[in-house]
Coordinates of C-alpha atoms in Angstrom, one line a residue:
Chain A
M1 CA 25.6 -21.7 23.8
D2 CA 23.0 -23.4 21.6
E3 CA 19.6 -22.0 20.9
R4 CA 17.9 -23.7 23.8
A5 CA 20.3 -22.4 26.3
A6 CA 20.1 -19.0 24.7
L7 CA 16.3 -19.1 24.9
D8 CA 16.5 -20.0 28.6
L9 CA 18.7 -16.9 29.0
V10 CA 16.2 -14.7 27.2
G11 CA 13.4 -16.2 29.4
G12 CA 15.3 -15.1 32.5
L13 CA 15.7 -11.6 31.2
V14 CA 12.4 -10.9 29.5
G15 CA 9.5 -11.6 31.7
R16 CA 7.0 -12.3 29.0
A17 CA 9.2 -14.7 27.0
G18 CA 8.8 -18.5 27.2
D19 CA 5.5 -19.1 25.5
D20 CA 4.5 -19.4 21.9
A21 CA 3.6 -15.7 21.8
A22 CA 3.5 -12.7 24.1
V23 CA 0.2 -11.2 25.2
V24 CA 0.0 -7.5 26.0
D25 CA -3.4 -6.2 27.0
G26 CA -5.2 -8.9 25.1
T27 CA -3.1 -8.4 21.9
V28 CA -1.0 -11.4 21.0
V29 CA 2.3 -10.8 19.2
T30 CA 4.8 -13.3 17.9
T31 CA 7.8 -13.1 15.5
D32 CA 10.0 -15.6 13.6
M33 CA 12.8 -15.5 11.2
L34 CA 13.2 -18.2 8.5
H35 CA 16.0 -18.3 5.9
E36 CA 17.0 -20.2 2.9
S37 CA 19.8 -22.4 4.2
T38 CA 17.8 -23.9 7.0
D39 CA 14.1 -23.4 6.2
F40 CA 13.6 -23.2 2.5
P41 CA 15.1 -26.2 0.7
A42 CA 15.9 -26.0 -3.0
G43 CA 12.6 -26.2 -4.9
T44 CA 10.7 -24.1 -2.3
T45 CA 8.7 -21.6 -4.3
R46 CA 8.5 -18.0 -3.1
Y47 CA 4.7 -18.5 -2.8
T48 CA 5.4 -21.4 -0.4
A49 CA 8.0 -19.4 1.4
G50 CA 5.5 -16.6 2.0
W51 CA 2.8 -19.0 3.1
R52 CA 5.1 -20.9 5.4
A53 CA 6.9 -18.0 7.0
V54 CA 3.7 -16.1 7.8
G55 CA 2.0 -19.4 8.7
A56 CA 4.6 -20.2 11.3
S57 CA 3.8 -17.0 13.1
L58 CA 0.0 -17.5 12.8
S59 CA 0.6 -21.0 14.3
D60 CA 2.0 -19.3 17.4
V61 CA -1.1 -17.1 17.6
A62 CA -3.2 -20.3 17.3
A63 CA -1.2 -21.9 20.1
M64 CA -2.4 -19.2 22.5
G65 CA -6.0 -20.0 21.7
A66 CA -6.3 -16.5 20.1
E67 CA -8.1 -15.1 17.1
A68 CA -5.6 -14.2 14.4
T69 CA -6.0 -10.6 13.2
A70 CA -3.0 -9.5 11.1
A71 CA 0.4 -10.3 9.9
V72 CA 3.4 -8.5 8.4
A73 CA 6.7 -9.7 7.0
V74 CA 10.1 -8.5 6.0
Y75 CA 11.4 -9.9 2.7
G76 CA 15.1 -10.0 2.7
A77 CA 16.8 -11.0 -0.6
P78 CA 20.0 -10.2 -2.6
A79 CA 17.8 -8.8 -5.4
F80 CA 14.1 -7.9 -5.8
D81 CA 12.6 -9.8 -8.6
A82 CA 9.0 -8.7 -9.3
A83 CA 7.7 -12.2 -10.0
D84 CA 9.3 -13.6 -6.8
L85 CA 8.0 -10.8 -4.7
E86 CA 4.5 -11.1 -6.1
A87 CA 4.5 -14.8 -5.5
F88 CA 5.8 -14.3 -1.9
L89 CA 3.0 -11.8 -1.2
S90 CA 0.4 -14.1 -2.7
G91 CA 1.5 -16.8 -0.4
A92 CA 1.5 -14.5 2.6
R93 CA -1.9 -13.2 1.8
D94 CA -3.4 -16.6 1.1
V95 CA -2.3 -18.1 4.4
C96 CA -3.7 -15.1 6.2
E97 CA -7.0 -15.5 4.4
R98 CA -7.1 -19.2 5.4
V99 CA -7.3 -18.1 9.0
D100 CA -9.4 -14.9 8.6
A101 CA -6.5 -12.6 9.3
E102 CA -5.3 -9.7 7.1
Y103 CA -1.8 -9.4 5.6
V104 CA -1.0 -5.7 6.0
G105 CA 2.5 -5.3 4.6
G106 CA 6.0 -5.2 5.9
D107 CA 9.3 -4.2 4.6
L108 CA 12.1 -5.1 2.2
D109 CA 15.7 -5.6 3.0
G110 CA 18.7 -6.2 0.8
H111 CA 20.2 -9.4 2.3
D112 CA 22.8 -11.8 1.1
E113 CA 20.6 -14.8 2.0
F114 CA 16.9 -15.0 1.3
T115 CA 15.5 -14.4 4.7
V116 CA 11.9 -13.7 5.9
A117 CA 11.0 -12.2 9.3
S118 CA 7.3 -12.6 9.9
T119 CA 5.1 -11.3 12.7
A120 CA 1.6 -12.2 13.5
L121 CA -1.0 -10.5 15.7
G122 CA -4.0 -11.9 17.5
E123 CA -6.5 -11.1 20.1
T124 CA -7.7 -13.0 23.1
D125 CA -9.0 -12.2 26.6
D126 CA -8.0 -15.6 27.9
P127 CA -4.7 -16.9 26.5
V128 CA -3.9 -20.6 26.9
T129 CA -0.2 -21.0 27.9
R130 CA 2.0 -24.0 28.2
A131 CA 1.5 -24.0 32.0
G132 CA -1.7 -25.4 33.4
A133 CA -1.8 -29.2 32.6
T134 CA -2.8 -31.2 35.6
A135 CA -2.8 -34.8 36.6
D136 CA -5.5 -36.8 34.8
D137 CA -5.6 -34.5 31.8
V138 CA -5.2 -36.2 28.5
V139 CA -2.7 -35.0 25.9
C140 CA -4.0 -34.4 22.4
V141 CA -2.7 -33.3 19.0
T142 CA -4.6 -31.8 16.1
G143 CA -4.3 -33.1 12.5
G144 CA -1.3 -35.3 11.6
L145 CA 2.4 -35.1 12.3
G146 CA 5.3 -35.7 10.0
R147 CA 4.2 -33.3 7.3
S148 CA 7.4 -31.3 7.1
A149 CA 9.6 -34.3 7.4
A150 CA 7.7 -35.8 4.5
A151 CA 8.0 -32.5 2.6
L152 CA 11.8 -32.6 2.9
R153 CA 11.9 -36.2 1.6
A154 CA 9.7 -35.1 -1.3
F155 CA 12.1 -32.2 -2.1
D156 CA 15.0 -34.7 -2.0
A157 CA 13.1 -37.1 -4.2
G158 CA 12.4 -34.4 -6.8
D159 CA 8.6 -34.4 -6.0
V160 CA 8.7 -30.6 -5.9
D161 CA 5.0 -30.0 -6.4
R162 CA 4.1 -32.4 -3.6
A163 CA 6.8 -31.0 -1.4
N164 CA 5.5 -27.4 -1.8
D165 CA 2.0 -28.6 -1.1
L166 CA 3.1 -30.3 2.1
F167 CA 5.0 -27.2 3.1
Q168 CA 1.8 -25.1 2.9
F169 CA 0.1 -26.1 6.1
T170 CA -3.1 -24.6 7.6
P171 CA -2.3 -22.8 10.8
R172 CA -4.6 -24.2 13.5
V173 CA -6.2 -20.9 14.5
A174 CA -9.8 -22.3 14.2
A175 CA -8.8 -25.4 16.2
G176 CA -7.0 -23.3 18.8
R177 CA -10.1 -21.1 19.2
A178 CA -12.3 -24.2 19.5
L179 CA -10.0 -25.9 22.0
A180 CA -9.3 -22.8 24.2
P181 CA -12.3 -23.2 26.4
Y182 CA -11.2 -26.7 27.3
A183 CA -7.4 -26.8 27.0
T184 CA -5.5 -26.5 30.3
A185 CA -2.2 -26.0 28.4
M186 CA -1.4 -25.6 24.7
M187 CA 1.5 -24.9 22.3
D188 CA 2.4 -25.7 18.7
S189 CA 4.5 -28.7 17.6
S190 CA 7.1 -26.7 15.7
D191 CA 10.0 -28.2 17.8
G192 CA 8.7 -31.7 17.3
L193 CA 6.2 -33.7 19.4
A194 CA 8.8 -35.1 21.8
R195 CA 10.5 -31.7 22.6
S196 CA 7.1 -29.9 22.7
L197 CA 5.9 -32.4 25.3
H198 CA 9.0 -31.9 27.4
Q199 CA 8.5 -28.1 27.2
L200 CA 4.9 -28.4 28.1
A201 CA 5.7 -30.8 31.0
A202 CA 8.4 -28.4 32.3
A203 CA 6.1 -25.3 32.0
S204 CA 3.2 -27.2 33.7
D205 CA 5.4 -29.0 36.2
C206 CA 3.9 -32.3 35.3
T207 CA 4.7 -35.7 33.9
I208 CA 3.4 -37.1 30.7
D209 CA 3.2 -40.7 29.4
V210 CA 2.8 -41.0 25.6
D211 CA 1.0 -43.8 23.6
E212 CA 3.2 -43.7 20.6
A213 CA 1.0 -46.0 18.6
A214 CA -1.7 -43.4 18.8
V215 CA 0.4 -40.6 17.3
P216 CA -1.3 -39.6 14.1
A217 CA 0.8 -39.3 11.0
V218 CA 0.0 -37.6 7.7
D219 CA -0.4 -40.0 4.8
A220 CA 2.8 -38.8 3.2
V221 CA 4.9 -40.3 6.0
A222 CA 4.0 -43.8 4.8
D223 CA 5.1 -42.8 1.3
Y224 CA 8.5 -41.7 2.3
A225 CA 9.4 -43.5 5.5
T226 CA 11.9 -46.4 5.0
D227 CA 10.6 -48.4 8.0
D228 CA 8.7 -48.0 11.3
A229 CA 11.7 -46.5 13.1
D230 CA 12.0 -43.9 10.3
A231 CA 8.3 -43.1 10.5
R232 CA 8.6 -42.6 14.2
E233 CA 11.5 -40.2 13.7
M234 CA 9.5 -38.3 11.2
T235 CA 6.4 -38.0 13.4
V236 CA 7.7 -37.9 17.0
F237 CA 11.0 -36.1 16.7
F238 CA 11.6 -34.3 13.4
G239 CA 9.4 -31.2 14.1
E240 CA 8.7 -28.2 12.0
D241 CA 5.1 -29.2 11.9
F242 CA 2.5 -26.7 13.0
E243 CA -0.1 -28.8 14.8
L244 CA -1.4 -28.0 18.3
V245 CA -0.4 -30.0 21.3
C246 CA -2.7 -29.5 24.2
T247 CA -3.9 -31.0 27.5
L248 CA -7.5 -31.1 28.6
P249 CA -9.6 -32.9 31.2
D250 CA -10.5 -36.5 30.2
D251 CA -14.2 -35.8 30.7
E252 CA -14.2 -32.9 28.1
I253 CA -12.4 -34.7 25.3
A254 CA -15.7 -35.7 23.6
T255 CA -17.0 -32.1 23.7
A256 CA -13.7 -30.7 22.6
R257 CA -13.5 -33.1 19.7
D258 CA -17.0 -32.1 18.5
A259 CA -16.0 -28.5 18.7
C260 CA -12.6 -28.9 16.9
P261 CA -12.7 -28.4 13.1
V262 CA -9.8 -30.9 12.6
E263 CA -9.1 -34.4 13.9
L264 CA -8.2 -34.3 17.6
T265 CA -6.2 -37.4 18.7
V266 CA -5.4 -38.4 22.3
V267 CA -1.7 -39.3 22.3
G268 CA -1.1 -39.6 26.1
D269 CA -1.9 -38.8 29.6
V270 CA -0.7 -36.4 32.3
T271 CA 0.4 -38.9 34.9
G272 CA 1.3 -36.7 37.8
D273 CA 3.3 -33.7 39.0
T274 CA 7.1 -33.4 38.6
A275 CA 7.7 -34.4 42.1
A276 CA 6.5 -37.9 41.1
A277 CA 8.7 -38.0 38.0
S278 CA 10.8 -41.1 37.8
S279 CA 14.5 -41.0 36.9
D280 CA 13.4 -41.5 33.3
G281 CA 12.3 -37.9 33.1
A282 CA 9.1 -36.0 32.8
V283 CA 8.0 -37.6 29.5
T284 CA 7.8 -41.3 29.0
V285 CA 6.5 -43.8 26.5
G286 CA 4.9 -46.7 28.4
G287 CA 7.1 -45.9 31.3
D288 CA 10.4 -45.5 29.3
A289 CA 12.0 -42.1 28.9
L290 CA 11.1 -40.2 25.7
P291 CA 14.3 -38.4 24.6
D292 CA 14.1 -34.6 24.8
R293 CA 15.3 -34.0 21.3
G294 CA 13.8 -32.5 18.2
F295 CA 14.2 -29.5 16.0
T296 CA 16.5 -26.9 17.5
H297 CA 17.1 -23.9 15.3
G298 CA 20.7 -22.7 15.5
D299 CA 22.1 -26.3 15.9
Chain B
M1 CA 14.3 -3.8 -9.4
D2 CA 15.7 -1.6 -6.6
E3 CA 14.0 -1.3 -3.3
R4 CA 11.9 1.7 -4.2
A5 CA 10.4 0.0 -7.3
A6 CA 9.9 -3.1 -5.2
L7 CA 8.1 -1.1 -2.5
D8 CA 5.9 0.4 -5.2
L9 CA 5.0 -3.1 -6.3
V10 CA 4.2 -4.1 -2.7
G11 CA 2.1 -1.0 -2.3
G12 CA 0.1 -2.0 -5.3
L13 CA -0.5 -5.5 -4.0
V14 CA -1.0 -4.9 -0.3
G15 CA -3.7 -2.3 0.4
R16 CA -2.4 -1.2 3.7
A17 CA 1.3 -0.8 2.7
G18 CA 2.8 2.6 1.9
D19 CA 2.9 4.3 5.2
D20 CA 5.3 4.0 8.1
A21 CA 3.1 1.4 9.7
A22 CA -0.1 -0.5 9.2
V23 CA -3.1 0.2 11.4
V24 CA -5.6 -2.6 12.0
D25 CA -8.6 -1.8 14.3
G26 CA -6.5 0.9 16.1
T27 CA -3.5 -1.4 16.5
V28 CA -0.4 -0.1 14.8
V29 CA 2.2 -2.7 13.6
T30 CA 5.5 -2.2 11.8
T31 CA 8.5 -4.3 11.2
D32 CA 12.1 -3.8 10.0
M33 CA 15.1 -5.9 9.4
L34 CA 18.6 -4.6 10.1
H35 CA 21.9 -6.5 9.5
E36 CA 25.6 -6.2 10.1
S37 CA 26.9 -5.4 6.6
T38 CA 24.6 -2.4 6.0
D39 CA 23.3 -1.3 9.4
F40 CA 25.8 -2.1 12.1
P41 CA 29.3 -0.8 11.3
A42 CA 32.3 -2.4 13.0
G43 CA 32.3 -1.0 16.6
T44 CA 28.5 -1.1 17.0
T45 CA 27.9 -2.8 20.4
R46 CA 25.2 -5.4 20.7
Y47 CA 23.5 -3.0 23.2
T48 CA 23.4 -0.3 20.5
A49 CA 22.2 -2.8 18.0
G50 CA 19.3 -3.8 20.2
W51 CA 18.5 -0.2 21.0
R52 CA 18.7 0.9 17.3
A53 CA 16.8 -2.0 15.7
V54 CA 13.9 -1.8 18.1
G55 CA 14.1 2.0 18.1
A56 CA 13.7 2.0 14.3
S57 CA 10.4 0.2 14.6
L58 CA 9.3 2.4 17.5
S59 CA 10.0 5.4 15.3
D60 CA 7.5 4.1 12.7
V61 CA 4.9 3.9 15.5
A62 CA 5.8 7.5 16.4
A63 CA 5.3 8.6 12.8
M64 CA 1.7 7.4 12.9
G65 CA 1.1 9.7 16.0
A66 CA 0.4 6.5 18.0
E67 CA 1.2 5.5 21.6
A68 CA 3.9 2.8 21.6
T69 CA 2.8 -0.3 23.5
A70 CA 5.2 -3.2 22.9
A71 CA 8.1 -4.5 20.8
V72 CA 9.6 -7.9 19.9
A73 CA 12.7 -8.8 17.9
V74 CA 14.4 -11.8 16.3
Y75 CA 18.1 -12.0 17.1
G76 CA 19.8 -13.9 14.2
A77 CA 23.5 -14.6 14.7
P78 CA 26.1 -17.3 13.8
A79 CA 26.4 -18.2 17.5
F80 CA 24.7 -17.2 20.7
D81 CA 27.1 -15.6 23.1
A82 CA 25.5 -14.9 26.5
A83 CA 27.1 -11.5 27.0
D84 CA 26.2 -10.4 23.5
L85 CA 22.6 -11.6 23.9
E86 CA 22.2 -9.9 27.3
A87 CA 23.6 -6.7 25.9
F88 CA 21.2 -6.8 23.0
L89 CA 18.2 -7.4 25.2
S90 CA 19.3 -4.6 27.5
G91 CA 19.4 -2.2 24.6
A92 CA 16.0 -3.4 23.3
R93 CA 14.5 -3.0 26.7
D94 CA 16.0 0.4 27.4
V95 CA 14.7 1.9 24.2
C96 CA 11.3 0.5 24.9
E97 CA 11.4 2.0 28.4
R98 CA 12.4 5.4 26.9
V99 CA 9.1 5.5 25.1
D100 CA 6.9 3.8 27.8
A101 CA 6.6 0.6 25.7
E102 CA 7.3 -2.9 26.9
Y103 CA 9.9 -5.3 25.3
V104 CA 8.1 -8.6 25.4
G105 CA 10.5 -11.0 23.8
G106 CA 11.0 -12.5 20.4
D107 CA 13.0 -15.4 18.9
L108 CA 16.5 -16.5 18.1
D109 CA 17.7 -17.7 14.7
G110 CA 21.0 -19.2 13.7
H111 CA 22.1 -16.9 10.8
D112 CA 25.4 -16.4 9.0
E113 CA 25.2 -12.7 9.3
F114 CA 24.2 -10.8 12.5
T115 CA 20.6 -9.8 11.6
V116 CA 17.8 -8.3 13.7
A117 CA 14.2 -8.3 12.7
S118 CA 12.2 -6.0 15.0
T119 CA 8.5 -5.3 15.3
A120 CA 6.8 -2.6 17.3
L121 CA 3.1 -2.2 18.2
G122 CA 1.2 0.9 19.1
E123 CA -2.4 2.1 19.6
T124 CA -4.2 5.0 18.1
D125 CA -7.8 5.9 17.2
D126 CA -6.6 8.5 14.8
P127 CA -3.5 7.7 12.9
V128 CA -1.6 10.5 11.0
T129 CA -0.6 9.3 7.6
R130 CA 1.7 10.7 4.9
A131 CA -1.3 12.0 3.0
G132 CA -3.1 15.1 4.2
A133 CA -0.8 18.1 3.8
T134 CA -2.5 21.0 2.2
A135 CA -1.4 24.3 0.6
D136 CA -0.4 26.9 3.3
D137 CA 0.7 24.2 5.8
V138 CA 4.2 24.6 7.1
V139 CA 6.7 21.7 7.1
C140 CA 8.5 20.9 10.3
V141 CA 11.0 18.5 11.7
T142 CA 11.7 17.4 15.3
G143 CA 15.1 17.5 16.9
G144 CA 18.2 17.7 14.7
L145 CA 19.3 15.8 11.5
G146 CA 22.6 14.3 10.6
R147 CA 22.9 12.2 13.7
S148 CA 23.5 8.9 11.9
A149 CA 25.7 10.4 9.3
A150 CA 27.8 11.8 12.1
A151 CA 27.8 8.4 13.9
L152 CA 29.2 6.7 10.8
R153 CA 32.0 9.4 10.6
A154 CA 32.7 8.8 14.3
F155 CA 32.9 5.0 13.7
D156 CA 35.4 5.7 10.9
A157 CA 37.4 8.1 13.1
G158 CA 37.6 5.5 15.9
D159 CA 35.4 7.5 18.2
V160 CA 33.5 4.4 19.0
D161 CA 31.9 5.5 22.3
R162 CA 30.6 8.7 20.7
A163 CA 29.4 6.7 17.6
N164 CA 27.5 4.3 19.8
D165 CA 26.0 7.1 21.7
L166 CA 24.9 8.8 18.5
F167 CA 23.4 5.6 17.2
Q168 CA 21.2 5.4 20.3
F169 CA 18.4 7.8 19.3
T170 CA 15.2 8.6 21.1
P171 CA 12.2 7.4 19.1
R172 CA 9.9 10.4 18.8
V173 CA 6.9 8.7 20.3
A174 CA 6.1 11.5 22.8
A175 CA 6.6 14.1 20.0
G176 CA 4.4 12.2 17.7
R177 CA 1.6 12.0 20.3
A178 CA 1.9 15.7 20.9
L179 CA 1.9 16.6 17.3
A180 CA -0.9 14.3 16.2
P181 CA -3.7 16.7 17.0
Y182 CA -2.2 19.3 14.7
A183 CA -0.3 17.4 12.0
T184 CA -2.0 17.1 8.7
A185 CA 0.7 14.6 7.5
M186 CA 3.6 12.9 9.2
M187 CA 6.4 10.3 8.6
D188 CA 9.8 9.6 10.0
S189 CA 13.0 10.8 8.3
S190 CA 14.7 7.4 8.0
D191 CA 15.1 7.7 4.3
G192 CA 16.6 11.2 4.6
L193 CA 14.9 14.5 4.7
A194 CA 14.9 15.1 0.9
R195 CA 13.5 11.7 0.1
S196 CA 11.0 11.9 3.0
L197 CA 9.7 15.2 1.7
H198 CA 9.3 13.7 -1.8
Q199 CA 7.4 10.8 -0.4
L200 CA 5.2 13.0 1.7
A201 CA 4.5 15.3 -1.3
A202 CA 3.6 12.3 -3.4
A203 CA 1.3 10.9 -0.8
S204 CA -0.3 14.3 -0.1
D205 CA -0.3 15.3 -3.8
C206 CA 1.3 18.7 -2.9
T207 CA 4.4 20.7 -3.6
I208 CA 6.9 21.7 -0.9
D209 CA 9.5 24.4 -0.9
V210 CA 12.3 23.9 1.6
D211 CA 14.4 26.6 3.4
E212 CA 17.6 24.7 3.7
A213 CA 19.2 27.2 6.0
A214 CA 16.6 26.4 8.5
V215 CA 17.3 22.6 8.6
P216 CA 18.4 21.8 12.1
A217 CA 21.6 19.7 12.5
V218 CA 22.8 17.9 15.5
D219 CA 26.0 19.4 17.0
A220 CA 28.1 16.4 15.9
V221 CA 27.6 17.3 12.2
A222 CA 29.8 20.4 12.7
D223 CA 32.5 18.1 14.3
Y224 CA 32.7 15.7 11.3
A225 CA 31.6 17.7 8.2
T226 CA 34.4 18.7 6.0
D227 CA 32.6 21.8 4.6
D228 CA 29.1 23.2 4.2
A229 CA 28.4 21.0 1.2
D230 CA 29.3 17.9 3.3
A231 CA 27.2 19.1 6.2
R232 CA 24.2 19.5 3.8
E233 CA 24.8 16.0 2.5
M234 CA 24.8 14.7 6.1
T235 CA 21.6 16.5 7.1
V236 CA 19.5 16.7 4.0
F237 CA 20.3 13.6 2.1
F238 CA 22.0 10.9 4.2
G239 CA 19.1 9.6 6.2
E240 CA 18.9 6.8 8.7
D241 CA 17.9 9.5 11.2
F242 CA 14.7 8.9 13.1
E243 CA 13.2 12.4 13.5
L244 CA 9.6 13.2 12.5
V245 CA 8.8 15.2 9.4
C246 CA 5.3 16.7 9.5
T247 CA 3.1 19.3 8.0
L248 CA 0.7 21.5 10.0
P249 CA -1.3 24.7 9.6
D250 CA 0.7 27.8 9.9
D251 CA -1.6 29.2 12.6
E252 CA -1.1 26.1 14.8
I253 CA 2.7 26.0 14.8
A254 CA 3.0 28.0 18.1
T255 CA 0.6 25.7 19.9
A256 CA 2.2 22.6 18.5
R257 CA 5.6 23.8 19.4
D258 CA 4.5 24.4 23.0
A259 CA 3.0 20.9 23.1
C260 CA 6.0 19.1 21.6
P261 CA 8.6 17.8 24.1
V262 CA 11.5 18.3 21.6
E263 CA 12.5 21.2 19.4
L264 CA 10.2 21.6 16.4
T265 CA 11.7 23.6 13.5
V266 CA 9.9 24.9 10.5
V267 CA 11.9 23.9 7.4
G268 CA 9.6 24.8 4.6
D269 CA 6.1 25.4 3.3
V270 CA 3.5 23.5 1.4
T271 CA 3.2 25.7 -1.7
G272 CA 0.4 24.1 -3.7
D273 CA -1.1 21.0 -5.1
T274 CA 0.8 18.8 -7.6
A275 CA -1.1 20.2 -10.5
A276 CA 0.8 23.4 -9.8
A277 CA 4.2 21.7 -9.7
S278 CA 6.8 23.2 -11.9
S279 CA 9.0 21.1 -14.1
D280 CA 11.5 21.1 -11.2
G281 CA 9.4 18.6 -9.4
A282 CA 7.3 18.5 -6.3
V283 CA 10.0 19.5 -3.8
T284 CA 12.1 22.6 -4.3
V285 CA 14.6 24.7 -2.4
G286 CA 14.0 28.4 -3.1
G287 CA 12.4 27.3 -6.3
D288 CA 15.1 24.9 -7.5
A289 CA 14.5 21.2 -7.5
L290 CA 15.6 19.3 -4.5
P291 CA 16.9 15.9 -5.8
D292 CA 14.8 12.9 -4.7
R293 CA 17.7 10.9 -3.4
G294 CA 18.6 9.6 0.0
F295 CA 18.9 6.3 1.8
T296 CA 17.6 3.4 -0.2
H297 CA 18.0 0.0 1.5
G298 CA 18.9 -2.6 -1.0
D299 CA 21.0 -0.3 -3.2

């Protein structure tokens, strides 16, 4: 069973699973585990690891349209080096500070592989879920995509400083708060844009057509992509980016864009409900199927 | 640097670290990581693993005197087997149900070693910390100690069903709530009674004298201990039990015992402040030093 099938199983057994975060009486909680072999390439500093692990959880809070309040993490490593641990904590605290949350501690665990389990908390009276997109909404993304794909290329190329910088993303908490009053559905792009859109379409029971030419890429994509097809792979499929993907009514896009503290780009339209889906599937590009593939942990 | 030194470092860098859980605006949050090589002996079922991992975090909520509200967990494993995952989730849900909390999901992670990161949330307006014990308080523990030590012996002896049963403890949330109005300091016994008392004495800046004959043991200790010294090792030092250790005024012990839904046993006295500590250290047994040793993760 791969991770997607397993997640479907969990969704069937745990009523509140299936969105970016659970919401219990207005408190948002979300947890992630990252580890060296799959998430922290050689060259990733412990500062970056702390930033990125805690940031990934804060991104899930952002995706619910919630205020971020606090985060904790478990630092698992074969040995506890003071400089490493201090750097990790600095990164964890700095990413919390970036989104006005507080890093409040966690735990240590002796672990063969460097592993971080992070948990973020938030508050919202009105969470935005993945379900709620309706026909005639537009589909938007914040910021630019391809950041993590570019970071991996930078690590491979030995551009370690640039790679670490790219790996330290800003969780879109402020954007999520700004978009919450307008967004009909929202999630983060951590599984890649294509897969995220498939997930959003499935949760909202709608069809989406994407304008691939409009998909915004971070500048670093152009520096590392070998050609247009490669750039597309980096921005549309690769994933591990932490932008917000949301739907909102066409007539609110201008207002939402004014409110949003980062670039908000329209990348497609909700074209109908699932009953109207063609045999090409729920998500298309100019009418052709967009493959449902991207980043699956546990592959 | 061993885990204790590393935790001291974290405590110096993260203002809210150092107690069983952090409290942010009345919300209690705590996180733990458990993994196969150190926490789940051969024979531990996935049901037990789910129960125990989530229970360990709920125990930290209990130690703050808080109501437990919710828990999440990350299930990291080399492969996702449906029966294993369902069993894990059942254990996680059942331990939450035991303490009136809700299991609200989590995440999956492909991981070489079976690893669980659990997080529990709670609510309290008046958390009980490790600091606050004063001279003339008595020192109490809930339930019986030695449960996990006995469980490991049972695993070794091939008594797998009994071992799994012993590994499924009841987090003392109800007891913690009942004791909170009376307790001057509280923590759980996960590092072992001896080490927990040293930690409580350090946080409260007090000295403690223990009546070892009074330390309550679960019945299973007698079944597996080779002699009295071994039984002492299992109950006083071994740790990984999840009882509450607390201090409260001598004249409130009867009322607190009536309120507490589990056995509450007086195991010692707060004998003075640290300035009065003898050269034998802050925690003694009939005047002789009680070694500050117990369960240290990461050893």
